[in-house]
Coordinates of C-alpha atoms in Angstrom, one line a residue:
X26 CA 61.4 187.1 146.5
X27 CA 62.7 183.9 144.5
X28 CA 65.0 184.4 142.2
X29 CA 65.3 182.2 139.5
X30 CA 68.6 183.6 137.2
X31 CA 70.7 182.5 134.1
X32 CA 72.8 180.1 136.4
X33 CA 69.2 177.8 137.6
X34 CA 69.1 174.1 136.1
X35 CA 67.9 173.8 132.4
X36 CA 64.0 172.9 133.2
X37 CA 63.1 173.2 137.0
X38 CA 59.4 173.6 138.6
X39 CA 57.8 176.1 140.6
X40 CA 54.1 175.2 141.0
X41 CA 53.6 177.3 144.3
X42 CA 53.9 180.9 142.0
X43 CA 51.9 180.0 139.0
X44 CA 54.8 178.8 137.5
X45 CA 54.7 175.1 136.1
X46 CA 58.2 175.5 134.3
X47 CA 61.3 177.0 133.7
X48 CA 63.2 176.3 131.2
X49 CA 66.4 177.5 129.7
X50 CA 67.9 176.3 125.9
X51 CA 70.6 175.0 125.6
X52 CA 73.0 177.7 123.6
X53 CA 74.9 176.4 120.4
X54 CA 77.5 178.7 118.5
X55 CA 76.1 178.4 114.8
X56 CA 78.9 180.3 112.9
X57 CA 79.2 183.1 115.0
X58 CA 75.8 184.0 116.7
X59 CA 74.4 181.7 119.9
X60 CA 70.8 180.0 119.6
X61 CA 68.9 179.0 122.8
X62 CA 66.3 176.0 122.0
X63 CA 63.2 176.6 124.5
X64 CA 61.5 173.4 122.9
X65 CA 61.2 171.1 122.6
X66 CA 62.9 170.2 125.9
X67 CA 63.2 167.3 128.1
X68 CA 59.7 168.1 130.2
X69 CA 58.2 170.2 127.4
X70 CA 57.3 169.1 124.1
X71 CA 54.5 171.6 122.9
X72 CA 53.1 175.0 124.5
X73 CA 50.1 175.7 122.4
X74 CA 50.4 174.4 119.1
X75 CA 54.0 175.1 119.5
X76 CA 56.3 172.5 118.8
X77 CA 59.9 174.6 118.5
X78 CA 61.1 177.6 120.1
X79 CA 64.7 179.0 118.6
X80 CA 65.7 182.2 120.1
X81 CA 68.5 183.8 117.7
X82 CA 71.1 186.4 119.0
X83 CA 71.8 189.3 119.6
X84 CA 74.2 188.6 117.2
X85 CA 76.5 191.3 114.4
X86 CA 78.1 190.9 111.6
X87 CA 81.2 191.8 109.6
X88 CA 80.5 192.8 105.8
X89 CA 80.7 189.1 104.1
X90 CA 79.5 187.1 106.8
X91 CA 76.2 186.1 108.5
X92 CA 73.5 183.2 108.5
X93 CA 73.2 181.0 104.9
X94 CA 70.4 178.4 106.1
X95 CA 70.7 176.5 102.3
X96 CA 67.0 175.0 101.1
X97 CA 65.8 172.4 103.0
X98 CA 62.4 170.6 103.5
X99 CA 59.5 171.0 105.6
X100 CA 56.3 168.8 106.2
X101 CA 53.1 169.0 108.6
X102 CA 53.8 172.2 110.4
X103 CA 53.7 176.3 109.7
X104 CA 56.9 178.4 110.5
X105 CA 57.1 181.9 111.5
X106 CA 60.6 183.6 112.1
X107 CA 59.8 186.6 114.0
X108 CA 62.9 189.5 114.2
X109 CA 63.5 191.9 117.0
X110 CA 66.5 193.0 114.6
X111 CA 67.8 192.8 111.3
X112 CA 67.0 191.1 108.2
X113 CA 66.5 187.7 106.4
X114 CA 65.7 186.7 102.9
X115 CA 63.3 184.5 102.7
X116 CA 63.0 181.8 99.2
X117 CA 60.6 179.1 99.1
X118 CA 59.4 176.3 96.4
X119 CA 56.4 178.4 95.3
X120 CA 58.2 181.4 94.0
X121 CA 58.4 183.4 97.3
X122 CA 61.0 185.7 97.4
X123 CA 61.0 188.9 99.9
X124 CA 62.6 189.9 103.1
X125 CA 61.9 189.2 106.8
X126 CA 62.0 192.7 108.6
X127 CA 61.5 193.4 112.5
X128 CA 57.7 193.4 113.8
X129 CA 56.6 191.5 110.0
X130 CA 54.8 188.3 110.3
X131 CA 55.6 185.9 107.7
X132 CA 53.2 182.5 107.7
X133 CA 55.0 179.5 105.8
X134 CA 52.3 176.6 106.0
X135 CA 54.4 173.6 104.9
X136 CA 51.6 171.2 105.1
X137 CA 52.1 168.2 102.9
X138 CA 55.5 169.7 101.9
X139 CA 57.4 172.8 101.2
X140 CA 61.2 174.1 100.6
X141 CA 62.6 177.0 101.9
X142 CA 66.0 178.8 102.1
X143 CA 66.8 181.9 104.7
X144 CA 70.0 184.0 103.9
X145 CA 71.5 187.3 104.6
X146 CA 69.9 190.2 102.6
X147 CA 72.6 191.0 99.8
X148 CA 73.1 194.7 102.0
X149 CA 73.7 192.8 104.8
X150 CA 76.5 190.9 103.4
X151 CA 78.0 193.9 101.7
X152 CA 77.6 196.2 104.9
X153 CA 77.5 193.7 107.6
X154 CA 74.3 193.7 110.2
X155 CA 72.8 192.4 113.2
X156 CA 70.2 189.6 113.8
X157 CA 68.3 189.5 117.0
X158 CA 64.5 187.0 116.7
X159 CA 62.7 184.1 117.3
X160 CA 62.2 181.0 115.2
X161 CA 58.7 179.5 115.7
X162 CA 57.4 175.9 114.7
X163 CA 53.5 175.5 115.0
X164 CA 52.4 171.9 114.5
X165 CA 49.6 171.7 112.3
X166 CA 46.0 170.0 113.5
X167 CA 45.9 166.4 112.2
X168 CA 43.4 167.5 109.4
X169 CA 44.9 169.6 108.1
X170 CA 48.8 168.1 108.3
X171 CA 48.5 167.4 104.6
X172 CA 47.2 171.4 103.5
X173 CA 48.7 172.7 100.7
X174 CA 52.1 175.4 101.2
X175 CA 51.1 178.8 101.4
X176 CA 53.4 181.5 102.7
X177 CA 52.0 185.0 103.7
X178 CA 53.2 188.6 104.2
X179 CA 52.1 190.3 107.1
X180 CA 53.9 193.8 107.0
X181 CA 53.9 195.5 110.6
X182 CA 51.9 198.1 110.2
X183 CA 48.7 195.6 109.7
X184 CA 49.9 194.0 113.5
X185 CA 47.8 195.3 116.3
X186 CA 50.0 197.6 118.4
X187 CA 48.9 199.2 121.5
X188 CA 50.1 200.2 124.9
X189 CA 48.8 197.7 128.2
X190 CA 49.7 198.8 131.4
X191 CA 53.0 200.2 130.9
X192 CA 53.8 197.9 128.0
X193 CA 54.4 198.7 124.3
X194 CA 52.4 195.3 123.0
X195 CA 52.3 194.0 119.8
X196 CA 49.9 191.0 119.0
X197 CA 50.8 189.2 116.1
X198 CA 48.9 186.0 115.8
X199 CA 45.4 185.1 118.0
X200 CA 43.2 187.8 119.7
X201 CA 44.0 188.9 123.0
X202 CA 43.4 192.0 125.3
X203 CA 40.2 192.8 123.5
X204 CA 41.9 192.8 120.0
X205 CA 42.5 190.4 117.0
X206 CA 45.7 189.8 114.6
X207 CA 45.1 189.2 111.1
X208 CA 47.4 186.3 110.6
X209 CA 45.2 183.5 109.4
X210 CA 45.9 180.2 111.5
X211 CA 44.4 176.4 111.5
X212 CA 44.0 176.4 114.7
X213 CA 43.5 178.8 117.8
X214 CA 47.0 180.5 118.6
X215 CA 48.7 183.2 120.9
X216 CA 51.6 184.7 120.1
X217 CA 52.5 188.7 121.2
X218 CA 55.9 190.7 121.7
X219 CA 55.7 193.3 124.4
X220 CA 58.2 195.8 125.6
X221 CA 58.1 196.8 129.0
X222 CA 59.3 200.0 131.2
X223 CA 60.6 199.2 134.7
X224 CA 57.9 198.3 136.8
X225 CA 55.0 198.4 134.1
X226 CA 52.7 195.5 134.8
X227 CA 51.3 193.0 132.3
X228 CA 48.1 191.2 132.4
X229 CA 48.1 187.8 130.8
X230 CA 45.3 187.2 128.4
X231 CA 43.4 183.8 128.6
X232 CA 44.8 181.0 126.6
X233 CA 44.3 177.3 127.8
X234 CA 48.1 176.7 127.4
X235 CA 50.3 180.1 128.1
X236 CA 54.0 180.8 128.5
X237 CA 56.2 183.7 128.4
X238 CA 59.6 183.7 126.8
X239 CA 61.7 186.5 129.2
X240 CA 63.4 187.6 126.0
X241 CA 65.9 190.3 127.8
X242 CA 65.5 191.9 131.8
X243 CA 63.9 190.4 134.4
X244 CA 60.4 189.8 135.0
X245 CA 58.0 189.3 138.4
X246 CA 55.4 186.8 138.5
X247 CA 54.1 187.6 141.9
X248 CA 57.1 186.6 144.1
X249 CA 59.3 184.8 141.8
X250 CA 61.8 186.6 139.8
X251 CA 62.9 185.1 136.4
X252 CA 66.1 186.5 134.6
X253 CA 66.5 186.4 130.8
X254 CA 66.8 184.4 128.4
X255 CA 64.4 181.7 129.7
X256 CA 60.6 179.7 128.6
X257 CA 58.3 180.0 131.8
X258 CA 55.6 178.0 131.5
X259 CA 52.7 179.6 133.4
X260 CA 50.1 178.1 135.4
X261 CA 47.6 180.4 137.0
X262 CA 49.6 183.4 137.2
X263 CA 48.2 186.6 136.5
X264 CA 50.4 189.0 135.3
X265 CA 54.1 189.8 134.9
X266 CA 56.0 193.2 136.6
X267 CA 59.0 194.3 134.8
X268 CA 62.6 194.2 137.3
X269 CA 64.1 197.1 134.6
X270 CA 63.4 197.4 131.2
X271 CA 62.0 193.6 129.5
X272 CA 61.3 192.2 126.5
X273 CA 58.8 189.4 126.5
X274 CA 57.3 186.9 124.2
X275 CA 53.5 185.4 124.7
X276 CA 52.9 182.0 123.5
X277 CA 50.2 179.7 124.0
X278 CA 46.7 178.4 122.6
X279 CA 44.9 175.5 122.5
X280 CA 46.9 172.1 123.2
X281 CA 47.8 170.1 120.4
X282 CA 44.9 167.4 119.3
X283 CA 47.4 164.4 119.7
X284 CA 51.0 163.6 120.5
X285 CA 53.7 164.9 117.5
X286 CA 56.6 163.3 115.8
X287 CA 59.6 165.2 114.9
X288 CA 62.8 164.5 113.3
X289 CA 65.1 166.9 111.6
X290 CA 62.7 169.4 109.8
X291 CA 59.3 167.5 109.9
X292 CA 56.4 167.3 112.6
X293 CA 53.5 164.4 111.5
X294 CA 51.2 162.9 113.8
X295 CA 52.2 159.7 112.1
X296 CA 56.3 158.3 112.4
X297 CA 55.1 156.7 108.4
X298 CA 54.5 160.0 107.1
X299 CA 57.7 161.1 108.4
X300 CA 59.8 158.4 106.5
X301 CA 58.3 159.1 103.4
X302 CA 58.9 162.4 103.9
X303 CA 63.0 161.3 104.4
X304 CA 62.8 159.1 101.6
X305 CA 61.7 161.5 98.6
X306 CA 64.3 164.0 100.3
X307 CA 66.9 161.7 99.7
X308 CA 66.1 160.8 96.2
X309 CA 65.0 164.5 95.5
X310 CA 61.7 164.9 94.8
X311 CA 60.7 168.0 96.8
X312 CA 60.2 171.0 94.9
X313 CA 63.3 173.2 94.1
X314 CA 64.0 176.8 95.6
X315 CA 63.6 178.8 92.4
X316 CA 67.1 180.8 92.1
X317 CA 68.9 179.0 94.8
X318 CA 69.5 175.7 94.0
X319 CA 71.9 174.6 96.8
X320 CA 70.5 171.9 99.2
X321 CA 70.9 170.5 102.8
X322 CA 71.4 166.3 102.3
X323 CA 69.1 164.4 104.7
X324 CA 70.9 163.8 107.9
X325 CA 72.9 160.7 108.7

């Protein structure tokens, strides 16, 4: 069996399995807790309609410490930060204010502009906690780059939850194994957690761009072997075999509908929209986080 572990080069190809990529983030040390970037990368932009690929953690906290993302802007794109464990308050520009919990959904459509902050709960920084996720970025289709902001709740109890072939499966955006998530999406979208008992066995749903995001374990795909945390872009294979306990994450969907620019916080199909986008940052005329008026200056 091939083995592809922690230690293999950042992005490497393995077309004979029905694996087209692997990739493995760089990890930074942002105050205290590691973040792996899956994309973009230097072979992968997009998977899907999805542009960036943040895995957070396992990370704790001492009482008083913990992540303090101040407002900042976002344009042509929908975010979804997706937690395995722990919390995060969310604050946007329309008035949202709740709390990201594990297995939730929570849509932010930025479309032709929204702000958003993401902060320890106030428990968290008085008792200390964990923080263990995913933070998604789904470019929005052309059309619809310039929607208005929306953000929507999806508590976990409304998530389709079921057991697949030895695997605990939650599908939380897109319809797959003969069911449907809720979320409401502009375009068509995969995205599903699934836990996974040694040797259960996985079959992957159709999608006309798929990968699987080997959160923790090790996973099969025939006879190559991929060790956690690592992107593996799939093409043709058929199902996954736990090596041990795994925790995965299915993304995919329909390719974007044309090539995407992105710098700092904002995704356009057009590099004009994203300077005007810089330029009423910098002279402030984004809405304002109600309650949290701190900001994040444009970059240098």
């Amino acid at each position: 069996m091939t083995h592809f572990s922690a230690h293999e080069p950042s992005c490497a190809e393995h077309p004979d399995v029905g694996i087209a990529l692997v990739i493995r983030g760089p990890a930074k040390d942002l105050g205290g807790f590691m973040v792996r970037r899956a994309l973009p990368s230097p072979k992968r932009r997009s998977l899907g309609s999805f542009v960036f690929v943040d895995h957070m953690g396992p990370a704790t906290f001492d009482a008083g410490a913990g992540i303090s993302v101040r407002p900042h802007p976002h344009i042509g794109l929908a975010t979804v930060t997706y937690l395995f464990d722990g919390e995060i308050r969310h604050r946007d520009s329309l008035g949202s204010d709740g709390v990201i919990q594990p297995g939730a959904i929570n849509w932010m459509t930025a479309g032709r502009g929204i702000v958003h902050s993401e902060r320890m709960t106030e428990r968290g920084m008085r008792e200390g906690g964990s923080l263990h996720g995913l933070q998604l970025w789904v470019a929005l289709p052309a059309e619809h780059e310039e929607a208005a902001p929306a953000f929507r709740h999806y508590p976990a109890s409304d998530l389709p939850r079921f057991d697949e072939g030895g695997a605990r499966v939650s599908l939380l955006v897109g319809e797959a194994w003969g069911r449907r998530s809720p979320v409401a999406t502009f375009s068509p979208i995969l995205f599903a957690v699934a836990d996974l008992e040694t040797d259960a066995t996985l079959a992957m749903p159709e999608a006309e761009e798929l990968g699987v995001y080997v959160v923790e374990g090790n996973v099969a795909f025939g006879s190559a072997q991929v060790e956690g945390p690592a992107l593996v872009v799939l093409d043709g294979a058929q199902s996954l075999t736990a090596i041990g306990k795994a925790k995965v994450a299915l993304l995919g969907g329909a390719p974007l509908d044309g090539p995407r620019h992105m710098w700092w916080n904002f995704v356009s199909s057009r590099r004009e929209r994203i300077e005007e986008a810089k330029r009423a940052w910098r002279e402030r005329r984004f809405d304002e986080v109600p309650g949290d008026p701190e900001w994040i200056p444009l970059p240098e």
